[in-house]
Amino acid sequence: MVFKTWWRKTIVRRVGAGVLACVLVGGGYLGFLQISGNFHTVIAGELYRSAQPSPGQIERYVQQYGIRTIVNLRGENENQSWYADEVATARKLDIRHIDFGMSAYKRLTGPEADRLVALLKDAPKPILIHCLSGADRTGLVSVIYSNQVAGLPEAQSERQLSILFGHVGIPLISAAYAMDESWHQLERHYRIEG
């Protein structure tokens, strides 16, 4: 009896320690993404994604990747210093700046996605897209670009909307699950067979 009790306690402790380790590692990774700017290549020479970039990061991305267009998914925010800095930096570097306001908590409709696809097709490349954290809105737009502009397969495109980039899409838990719902709805809109 004593052995069974000891064994159960040992298992509970080990499972608890394993869960705690996973939470700490996962949280550390998500924290690292935010500290590092969550910058990633979606399609080399065409599309890059990030969290809200600073003027210095924009200058670095333009120098290293030849960025010619910034698409701001946070929308026009004239009263915010980050917005004024971003617009001024784009003007200084002679790159195009486009505002396309989205919410991570609201589904993107088919007509809105159509407008976005047209905008992305016409924008000078390479393009840098960003939202606040570079995970949710940026993830959805990366999926849309990959599939609808670059013609990549659905499964490959969908990887852009994942925990690897900081997106946590869990129904009833994550408000940003609206981005996952948007893509499922857009799959029907674009008649993507999956």
JSON list of C-alpha atoms in Angstrom, two decimals:
[
{"chain": "A", "resi": 1, "resn": "MET", "atom": "CA", "xyz": [0.00, 0.00, 0.00]},
{"chain": "A", "resi": 2, "resn": "VAL", "atom": "CA", "xyz": [2.79, 2.40, 0.89]},
{"chain": "A", "resi": 3, "resn": "PHE", "atom": "CA", "xyz": [4.54, 1.56, -2.38]},
{"chain": "A", "resi": 4, "resn": "LYS", "atom": "CA", "xyz": [1.37, 2.33, -4.41]},
{"chain": "A", "resi": 5, "resn": "THR", "atom": "CA", "xyz": [0.97, 5.71, -2.69]},
{"chain": "A", "resi": 6, "resn": "TRP", "atom": "CA", "xyz": [4.65, 6.56, -3.26]},
{"chain": "A", "resi": 7, "resn": "TRP", "atom": "CA", "xyz": [4.38, 5.46, -6.92]},
{"chain": "A", "resi": 8, "resn": "ARG", "atom": "CA", "xyz": [1.27, 7.62, -7.54]},
{"chain": "A", "resi": 9, "resn": "LYS", "atom": "CA", "xyz": [2.87, 10.66, -5.94]},
{"chain": "A", "resi": 10, "resn": "THR", "atom": "CA", "xyz": [6.00, 10.13, -8.04]},
{"chain": "A", "resi": 11, "resn": "ILE", "atom": "CA", "xyz": [3.97, 9.91, -11.26]},
{"chain": "A", "resi": 12, "resn": "VAL", "atom": "CA", "xyz": [1.93, 13.01, -10.37]},
{"chain": "A", "resi": 13, "resn": "ARG", "atom": "CA", "xyz": [5.11, 14.96, -9.59]},
{"chain": "A", "resi": 14, "resn": "ARG", "atom": "CA", "xyz": [6.80, 13.89, -12.82]},
{"chain": "A", "resi": 15, "resn": "VAL", "atom": "CA", "xyz": [3.75, 14.66, -14.96]},
{"chain": "A", "resi": 16, "resn": "GLY", "atom": "CA", "xyz": [3.36, 18.00, -13.19]},
{"chain": "A", "resi": 17, "resn": "ALA", "atom": "CA", "xyz": [7.05, 18.80, -13.73]},
{"chain": "A", "resi": 18, "resn": "GLY", "atom": "CA", "xyz": [6.72, 17.85, -17.42]},
{"chain": "A", "resi": 19, "resn": "VAL", "atom": "CA", "xyz": [3.67, 20.07, -17.89]},
{"chain": "A", "resi": 20, "resn": "LEU", "atom": "CA", "xyz": [5.41, 22.94, -16.09]},
{"chain": "A", "resi": 21, "resn": "ALA", "atom": "CA", "xyz": [8.51, 22.51, -18.26]},
{"chain": "A", "resi": 22, "resn": "CYS", "atom": "CA", "xyz": [6.37, 22.60, -21.43]},
{"chain": "A", "resi": 23, "resn": "VAL", "atom": "CA", "xyz": [4.60, 25.76, -20.26]},
{"chain": "A", "resi": 24, "resn": "LEU", "atom": "CA", "xyz": [7.92, 27.44, -19.42]},
{"chain": "A", "resi": 25, "resn": "VAL", "atom": "CA", "xyz": [9.55, 26.48, -22.72]},
{"chain": "A", "resi": 26, "resn": "GLY", "atom": "CA", "xyz": [6.46, 27.48, -24.72]},
{"chain": "A", "resi": 27, "resn": "GLY", "atom": "CA", "xyz": [6.13, 30.78, -22.86]},
{"chain": "A", "resi": 28, "resn": "GLY", "atom": "CA", "xyz": [9.83, 31.45, -23.30]},
{"chain": "A", "resi": 29, "resn": "TYR", "atom": "CA", "xyz": [9.57, 30.82, -27.03]},
{"chain": "A", "resi": 30, "resn": "LEU", "atom": "CA", "xyz": [6.57, 33.15, -27.40]},
{"chain": "A", "resi": 31, "resn": "GLY", "atom": "CA", "xyz": [8.40, 35.79, -25.37]},
{"chain": "A", "resi": 32, "resn": "PHE", "atom": "CA", "xyz": [11.47, 35.41, -27.59]},
{"chain": "A", "resi": 33, "resn": "LEU", "atom": "CA", "xyz": [9.32, 35.96, -30.70]},
{"chain": "A", "resi": 34, "resn": "GLN", "atom": "CA", "xyz": [8.10, 39.27, -29.33]},
{"chain": "A", "resi": 35, "resn": "ILE", "atom": "CA", "xyz": [11.50, 40.47, -28.14]},
{"chain": "A", "resi": 36, "resn": "SER", "atom": "CA", "xyz": [13.11, 39.55, -31.47]},
{"chain": "A", "resi": 37, "resn": "GLY", "atom": "CA", "xyz": [10.45, 41.35, -33.56]},
{"chain": "A", "resi": 38, "resn": "ASN", "atom": "CA", "xyz": [8.90, 38.08, -34.83]},
{"chain": "A", "resi": 39, "resn": "PHE", "atom": "CA", "xyz": [10.47, 38.68, -38.26]},
{"chain": "A", "resi": 40, "resn": "HIS", "atom": "CA", "xyz": [10.26, 35.80, -40.75]},
{"chain": "A", "resi": 41, "resn": "THR", "atom": "CA", "xyz": [10.56, 35.14, -44.46]},
{"chain": "A", "resi": 42, "resn": "VAL", "atom": "CA", "xyz": [7.28, 33.96, -45.97]},
{"chain": "A", "resi": 43, "resn": "ILE", "atom": "CA", "xyz": [8.51, 33.80, -49.59]},
{"chain": "A", "resi": 44, "resn": "ALA", "atom": "CA", "xyz": [12.07, 35.00, -50.18]},
{"chain": "A", "resi": 45, "resn": "GLY", "atom": "CA", "xyz": [12.21, 38.09, -52.35]},
{"chain": "A", "resi": 46, "resn": "GLU", "atom": "CA", "xyz": [8.42, 38.55, -52.18]},
{"chain": "A", "resi": 47, "resn": "LEU", "atom": "CA", "xyz": [6.92, 38.59, -48.70]},
{"chain": "A", "resi": 48, "resn": "TYR", "atom": "CA", "xyz": [8.23, 39.03, -45.17]},
{"chain": "A", "resi": 49, "resn": "ARG", "atom": "CA", "xyz": [6.31, 39.27, -41.90]},
{"chain": "A", "resi": 50, "resn": "SER", "atom": "CA", "xyz": [6.95, 40.85, -38.53]},
{"chain": "A", "resi": 51, "resn": "ALA", "atom": "CA", "xyz": [5.56, 42.36, -35.37]},
{"chain": "A", "resi": 52, "resn": "GLN", "atom": "CA", "xyz": [5.31, 46.15, -35.19]},
{"chain": "A", "resi": 53, "resn": "PRO", "atom": "CA", "xyz": [8.74, 47.25, -36.49]},
{"chain": "A", "resi": 54, "resn": "SER", "atom": "CA", "xyz": [10.70, 50.17, -35.09]},
{"chain": "A", "resi": 55, "resn": "PRO", "atom": "CA", "xyz": [12.22, 52.71, -37.49]},
{"chain": "A", "resi": 56, "resn": "GLY", "atom": "CA", "xyz": [15.60, 51.00, -37.01]},
{"chain": "A", "resi": 57, "resn": "GLN", "atom": "CA", "xyz": [14.15, 47.60, -37.84]},
{"chain": "A", "resi": 58, "resn": "ILE", "atom": "CA", "xyz": [12.47, 48.99, -40.96]},
{"chain": "A", "resi": 59, "resn": "GLU", "atom": "CA", "xyz": [15.79, 50.45, -42.12]},
{"chain": "A", "resi": 60, "resn": "ARG", "atom": "CA", "xyz": [17.51, 47.11, -41.46]},
{"chain": "A", "resi": 61, "resn": "TYR", "atom": "CA", "xyz": [14.82, 45.14, -43.32]},
{"chain": "A", "resi": 62, "resn": "VAL", "atom": "CA", "xyz": [15.02, 47.49, -46.29]},
{"chain": "A", "resi": 63, "resn": "GLN", "atom": "CA", "xyz": [18.81, 47.16, -46.37]},
{"chain": "A", "resi": 64, "resn": "GLN", "atom": "CA", "xyz": [18.91, 43.36, -45.90]},
{"chain": "A", "resi": 65, "resn": "TYR", "atom": "CA", "xyz": [15.83, 42.28, -47.83]},
{"chain": "A", "resi": 66, "resn": "GLY", "atom": "CA", "xyz": [15.17, 45.12, -50.25]},
{"chain": "A", "resi": 67, "resn": "ILE", "atom": "CA", "xyz": [11.69, 45.84, -48.86]},
{"chain": "A", "resi": 68, "resn": "ARG", "atom": "CA", "xyz": [9.79, 48.17, -51.22]},
{"chain": "A", "resi": 69, "resn": "THR", "atom": "CA", "xyz": [6.35, 48.14, -49.55]},
{"chain": "A", "resi": 70, "resn": "ILE", "atom": "CA", "xyz": [5.09, 48.02, -45.96]},
{"chain": "A", "resi": 71, "resn": "VAL", "atom": "CA", "xyz": [1.54, 46.83, -45.41]},
{"chain": "A", "resi": 72, "resn": "ASN", "atom": "CA", "xyz": [0.36, 47.89, -41.97]},
{"chain": "A", "resi": 73, "resn": "LEU", "atom": "CA", "xyz": [-2.47, 45.61, -40.83]},
{"chain": "A", "resi": 74, "resn": "ARG", "atom": "CA", "xyz": [-3.16, 47.74, -37.76]},
{"chain": "A", "resi": 75, "resn": "GLY", "atom": "CA", "xyz": [-4.79, 50.42, -39.88]},
{"chain": "A", "resi": 76, "resn": "GLU", "atom": "CA", "xyz": [-4.26, 54.16, -39.95]},
{"chain": "A", "resi": 77, "resn": "ASN", "atom": "CA", "xyz": [-3.45, 55.49, -36.45]},
{"chain": "A", "resi": 78, "resn": "GLU", "atom": "CA", "xyz": [-2.43, 59.13, -36.94]},
{"chain": "A", "resi": 79, "resn": "ASN", "atom": "CA", "xyz": [-2.52, 59.88, -33.19]},
{"chain": "A", "resi": 80, "resn": "GLN", "atom": "CA", "xyz": [-0.02, 57.14, -32.34]},
{"chain": "A", "resi": 81, "resn": "SER", "atom": "CA", "xyz": [3.74, 57.76, -32.33]},
{"chain": "A", "resi": 82, "resn": "TRP", "atom": "CA", "xyz": [4.52, 54.31, -33.78]},
{"chain": "A", "resi": 83, "resn": "TYR", "atom": "CA", "xyz": [2.39, 55.14, -36.80]},
{"chain": "A", "resi": 84, "resn": "ALA", "atom": "CA", "xyz": [3.94, 58.55, -37.38]},
{"chain": "A", "resi": 85, "resn": "ASP", "atom": "CA", "xyz": [7.43, 57.01, -37.04]},
{"chain": "A", "resi": 86, "resn": "GLU", "atom": "CA", "xyz": [6.57, 54.22, -39.49]},
{"chain": "A", "resi": 87, "resn": "VAL", "atom": "CA", "xyz": [5.13, 56.57, -42.12]},
{"chain": "A", "resi": 88, "resn": "ALA", "atom": "CA", "xyz": [8.07, 58.98, -41.77]},
{"chain": "A", "resi": 89, "resn": "THR", "atom": "CA", "xyz": [10.59, 56.13, -42.06]},
{"chain": "A", "resi": 90, "resn": "ALA", "atom": "CA", "xyz": [8.85, 54.75, -45.16]},
{"chain": "A", "resi": 91, "resn": "ARG", "atom": "CA", "xyz": [8.86, 58.22, -46.73]},
{"chain": "A", "resi": 92, "resn": "LYS", "atom": "CA", "xyz": [12.54, 58.73, -45.85]},
{"chain": "A", "resi": 93, "resn": "LEU", "atom": "CA", "xyz": [13.47, 55.37, -47.40]},
{"chain": "A", "resi": 94, "resn": "ASP", "atom": "CA", "xyz": [11.23, 55.96, -50.43]},
{"chain": "A", "resi": 95, "resn": "ILE", "atom": "CA", "xyz": [9.18, 52.84, -49.89]},
{"chain": "A", "resi": 96, "resn": "ARG", "atom": "CA", "xyz": [5.43, 52.52, -50.28]},
{"chain": "A", "resi": 97, "resn": "HIS", "atom": "CA", "xyz": [3.30, 52.46, -47.12]},
{"chain": "A", "resi": 98, "resn": "ILE", "atom": "CA", "xyz": [-0.19, 50.92, -47.22]},
{"chain": "A", "resi": 99, "resn": "ASP", "atom": "CA", "xyz": [-2.72, 50.73, -44.40]},
{"chain": "A", "resi": 100, "resn": "PHE", "atom": "CA", "xyz": [-5.11, 47.79, -44.38]},
{"chain": "A", "resi": 101, "resn": "GLY", "atom": "CA", "xyz": [-6.90, 47.78, -41.04]},
{"chain": "A", "resi": 102, "resn": "MET", "atom": "CA", "xyz": [-7.90, 44.41, -39.63]},
{"chain": "A", "resi": 103, "resn": "SER", "atom": "CA", "xyz": [-8.87, 43.08, -36.22]},
{"chain": "A", "resi": 104, "resn": "ALA", "atom": "CA", "xyz": [-7.42, 39.83, -34.88]},
{"chain": "A", "resi": 105, "resn": "TYR", "atom": "CA", "xyz": [-10.77, 39.28, -33.16]},
{"chain": "A", "resi": 106, "resn": "LYS", "atom": "CA", "xyz": [-13.06, 39.73, -36.16]},
{"chain": "A", "resi": 107, "resn": "ARG", "atom": "CA", "xyz": [-13.42, 37.52, -39.23]},
{"chain": "A", "resi": 108, "resn": "LEU", "atom": "CA", "xyz": [-12.12, 38.82, -42.54]},
{"chain": "A", "resi": 109, "resn": "THR", "atom": "CA", "xyz": [-14.88, 38.63, -45.16]},
{"chain": "A", "resi": 110, "resn": "GLY", "atom": "CA", "xyz": [-14.52, 37.34, -48.72]},
{"chain": "A", "resi": 111, "resn": "PRO", "atom": "CA", "xyz": [-14.82, 40.84, -50.28]},
{"chain": "A", "resi": 112, "resn": "GLU", "atom": "CA", "xyz": [-12.24, 42.21, -47.80]},
{"chain": "A", "resi": 113, "resn": "ALA", "atom": "CA", "xyz": [-9.89, 39.34, -48.67]},
{"chain": "A", "resi": 114, "resn": "ASP", "atom": "CA", "xyz": [-10.42, 40.04, -52.38]},
{"chain": "A", "resi": 115, "resn": "ARG", "atom": "CA", "xyz": [-9.40, 43.68, -51.82]},
{"chain": "A", "resi": 116, "resn": "LEU", "atom": "CA", "xyz": [-6.37, 42.51, -49.85]},
{"chain": "A", "resi": 117, "resn": "VAL", "atom": "CA", "xyz": [-5.30, 40.01, -52.55]},
{"chain": "A", "resi": 118, "resn": "ALA", "atom": "CA", "xyz": [-5.54, 42.74, -55.23]},
{"chain": "A", "resi": 119, "resn": "LEU", "atom": "CA", "xyz": [-3.52, 45.10, -53.05]},
{"chain": "A", "resi": 120, "resn": "LEU", "atom": "CA", "xyz": [-0.82, 42.47, -52.45]},
{"chain": "A", "resi": 121, "resn": "LYS", "atom": "CA", "xyz": [-0.63, 41.54, -56.14]},
{"chain": "A", "resi": 122, "resn": "ASP", "atom": "CA", "xyz": [-0.16, 45.18, -57.16]},
{"chain": "A", "resi": 123, "resn": "ALA", "atom": "CA", "xyz": [2.24, 46.30, -54.41]},
{"chain": "A", "resi": 124, "resn": "PRO", "atom": "CA", "xyz": [5.94, 46.64, -55.29]},
{"chain": "A", "resi": 125, "resn": "LYS", "atom": "CA", "xyz": [7.85, 43.65, -53.94]},
{"chain": "A", "resi": 126, "resn": "PRO", "atom": "CA", "xyz": [9.35, 42.62, -51.62]},
{"chain": "A", "resi": 127, "resn": "ILE", "atom": "CA", "xyz": [6.56, 43.42, -49.16]},
{"chain": "A", "resi": 128, "resn": "LEU", "atom": "CA", "xyz": [6.78, 43.56, -45.36]},
{"chain": "A", "resi": 129, "resn": "ILE", "atom": "CA", "xyz": [3.45, 42.92, -43.64]},
{"chain": "A", "resi": 130, "resn": "HIS", "atom": "CA", "xyz": [3.00, 43.55, -39.94]},
{"chain": "A", "resi": 131, "resn": "CYS", "atom": "CA", "xyz": [0.47, 43.84, -37.15]},
{"chain": "A", "resi": 132, "resn": "LEU", "atom": "CA", "xyz": [1.18, 44.37, -33.45]},
{"chain": "A", "resi": 133, "resn": "SER", "atom": "CA", "xyz": [2.64, 40.97, -32.54]},
{"chain": "A", "resi": 134, "resn": "GLY", "atom": "CA", "xyz": [3.22, 39.49, -36.01]},
{"chain": "A", "resi": 135, "resn": "ALA", "atom": "CA", "xyz": [1.23, 36.38, -35.13]},
{"chain": "A", "resi": 136, "resn": "ASP", "atom": "CA", "xyz": [-2.48, 36.59, -35.84]},
{"chain": "A", "resi": 137, "resn": "ARG", "atom": "CA", "xyz": [-3.44, 39.13, -38.52]},
{"chain": "A", "resi": 138, "resn": "THR", "atom": "CA", "xyz": [-0.01, 38.78, -40.09]},
{"chain": "A", "resi": 139, "resn": "GLY", "atom": "CA", "xyz": [-0.40, 35.00, -40.01]},
{"chain": "A", "resi": 140, "resn": "LEU", "atom": "CA", "xyz": [-3.73, 35.09, -41.82]},
{"chain": "A", "resi": 141, "resn": "VAL", "atom": "CA", "xyz": [-2.43, 37.49, -44.47]},
{"chain": "A", "resi": 142, "resn": "SER", "atom": "CA", "xyz": [0.65, 35.30, -44.93]},
{"chain": "A", "resi": 143, "resn": "VAL", "atom": "CA", "xyz": [-1.63, 32.30, -45.58]},
{"chain": "A", "resi": 144, "resn": "ILE", "atom": "CA", "xyz": [-3.73, 34.30, -48.04]},
{"chain": "A", "resi": 145, "resn": "TYR", "atom": "CA", "xyz": [-0.67, 35.62, -49.89]},
{"chain": "A", "resi": 146, "resn": "SER", "atom": "CA", "xyz": [1.01, 32.22, -50.00]},
{"chain": "A", "resi": 147, "resn": "ASN", "atom": "CA", "xyz": [-2.06, 30.51, -51.40]},
{"chain": "A", "resi": 148, "resn": "GLN", "atom": "CA", "xyz": [-3.84, 33.16, -53.47]},
{"chain": "A", "resi": 149, "resn": "VAL", "atom": "CA", "xyz": [-0.91, 35.24, -54.78]},
{"chain": "A", "resi": 150, "resn": "ALA", "atom": "CA", "xyz": [2.05, 32.84, -54.81]},
{"chain": "A", "resi": 151, "resn": "GLY", "atom": "CA", "xyz": [-0.04, 29.74, -55.59]},
{"chain": "A", "resi": 152, "resn": "LEU", "atom": "CA", "xyz": [1.44, 27.55, -52.85]},
{"chain": "A", "resi": 153, "resn": "PRO", "atom": "CA", "xyz": [-0.53, 24.48, -51.76]},
{"chain": "A", "resi": 154, "resn": "GLU", "atom": "CA", "xyz": [-3.07, 24.88, -48.98]},
{"chain": "A", "resi": 155, "resn": "ALA", "atom": "CA", "xyz": [-1.20, 22.74, -46.43]},
{"chain": "A", "resi": 156, "resn": "GLN", "atom": "CA", "xyz": [2.05, 24.63, -46.95]},
{"chain": "A", "resi": 157, "resn": "SER", "atom": "CA", "xyz": [0.29, 28.01, -46.81]},
{"chain": "A", "resi": 158, "resn": "GLU", "atom": "CA", "xyz": [-1.58, 27.19, -43.61]},
{"chain": "A", "resi": 159, "resn": "ARG", "atom": "CA", "xyz": [1.68, 26.74, -41.69]},
{"chain": "A", "resi": 160, "resn": "GLN", "atom": "CA", "xyz": [1.93, 30.54, -41.57]},
{"chain": "A", "resi": 161, "resn": "LEU", "atom": "CA", "xyz": [-0.99, 30.64, -39.09]},
{"chain": "A", "resi": 162, "resn": "SER", "atom": "CA", "xyz": [0.54, 28.55, -36.32]},
{"chain": "A", "resi": 163, "resn": "ILE", "atom": "CA", "xyz": [2.24, 28.56, -32.95]},
{"chain": "A", "resi": 164, "resn": "LEU", "atom": "CA", "xyz": [5.60, 28.66, -34.75]},
{"chain": "A", "resi": 165, "resn": "PHE", "atom": "CA", "xyz": [4.91, 32.35, -35.34]},
{"chain": "A", "resi": 166, "resn": "GLY", "atom": "CA", "xyz": [3.13, 32.96, -32.03]},
{"chain": "A", "resi": 167, "resn": "HIS", "atom": "CA", "xyz": [-0.46, 32.36, -33.16]},
{"chain": "A", "resi": 168, "resn": "VAL", "atom": "CA", "xyz": [-2.57, 30.48, -30.65]},
{"chain": "A", "resi": 169, "resn": "GLY", "atom": "CA", "xyz": [-5.81, 29.51, -32.34]},
{"chain": "A", "resi": 170, "resn": "ILE", "atom": "CA", "xyz": [-7.92, 27.58, -29.86]},
{"chain": "A", "resi": 171, "resn": "PRO", "atom": "CA", "xyz": [-11.72, 27.79, -30.14]},
{"chain": "A", "resi": 172, "resn": "LEU", "atom": "CA", "xyz": [-13.46, 29.35, -27.11]},
{"chain": "A", "resi": 173, "resn": "ILE", "atom": "CA", "xyz": [-10.10, 30.20, -25.50]},
{"chain": "A", "resi": 174, "resn": "SER", "atom": "CA", "xyz": [-8.28, 32.41, -27.97]},
{"chain": "A", "resi": 175, "resn": "ALA", "atom": "CA", "xyz": [-10.03, 35.54, -29.27]},
{"chain": "A", "resi": 176, "resn": "ALA", "atom": "CA", "xyz": [-7.62, 35.41, -32.22]},
{"chain": "A", "resi": 177, "resn": "TYR", "atom": "CA", "xyz": [-9.29, 32.16, -33.32]},
{"chain": "A", "resi": 178, "resn": "ALA", "atom": "CA", "xyz": [-11.24, 34.50, -35.61]},
{"chain": "A", "resi": 179, "resn": "MET", "atom": "CA", "xyz": [-8.21, 34.33, -37.91]},
{"chain": "A", "resi": 180, "resn": "ASP", "atom": "CA", "xyz": [-8.55, 30.54, -38.19]},
{"chain": "A", "resi": 181, "resn": "GLU", "atom": "CA", "xyz": [-12.30, 30.92, -38.78]},
{"chain": "A", "resi": 182, "resn": "SER", "atom": "CA", "xyz": [-11.55, 33.53, -41.46]},
{"chain": "A", "resi": 183, "resn": "TRP", "atom": "CA", "xyz": [-9.28, 31.12, -43.32]},
{"chain": "A", "resi": 184, "resn": "HIS", "atom": "CA", "xyz": [-11.85, 28.29, -43.12]},
{"chain": "A", "resi": 185, "resn": "GLN", "atom": "CA", "xyz": [-14.46, 30.66, -44.54]},
{"chain": "A", "resi": 186, "resn": "LEU", "atom": "CA", "xyz": [-12.03, 31.87, -47.24]},
{"chain": "A", "resi": 187, "resn": "GLU", "atom": "CA", "xyz": [-11.28, 28.29, -48.27]},
{"chain": "A", "resi": 188, "resn": "ARG", "atom": "CA", "xyz": [-14.92, 28.07, -49.31]},
{"chain": "A", "resi": 189, "resn": "HIS", "atom": "CA", "xyz": [-14.84, 31.56, -50.83]},
{"chain": "A", "resi": 190, "resn": "TYR", "atom": "CA", "xyz": [-11.84, 30.65, -53.01]},
{"chain": "A", "resi": 191, "resn": "ARG", "atom": "CA", "xyz": [-13.08, 27.08, -53.55]},
{"chain": "A", "resi": 192, "resn": "ILE", "atom": "CA", "xyz": [-9.92, 25.54, -52.13]},
{"chain": "A", "resi": 193, "resn": "GLU", "atom": "CA", "xyz": [-10.15, 21.78, -51.88]},
{"chain": "A", "resi": 194, "resn": "GLY", "atom": "CA", "xyz": [-8.52, 20.45, -48.78]}
]
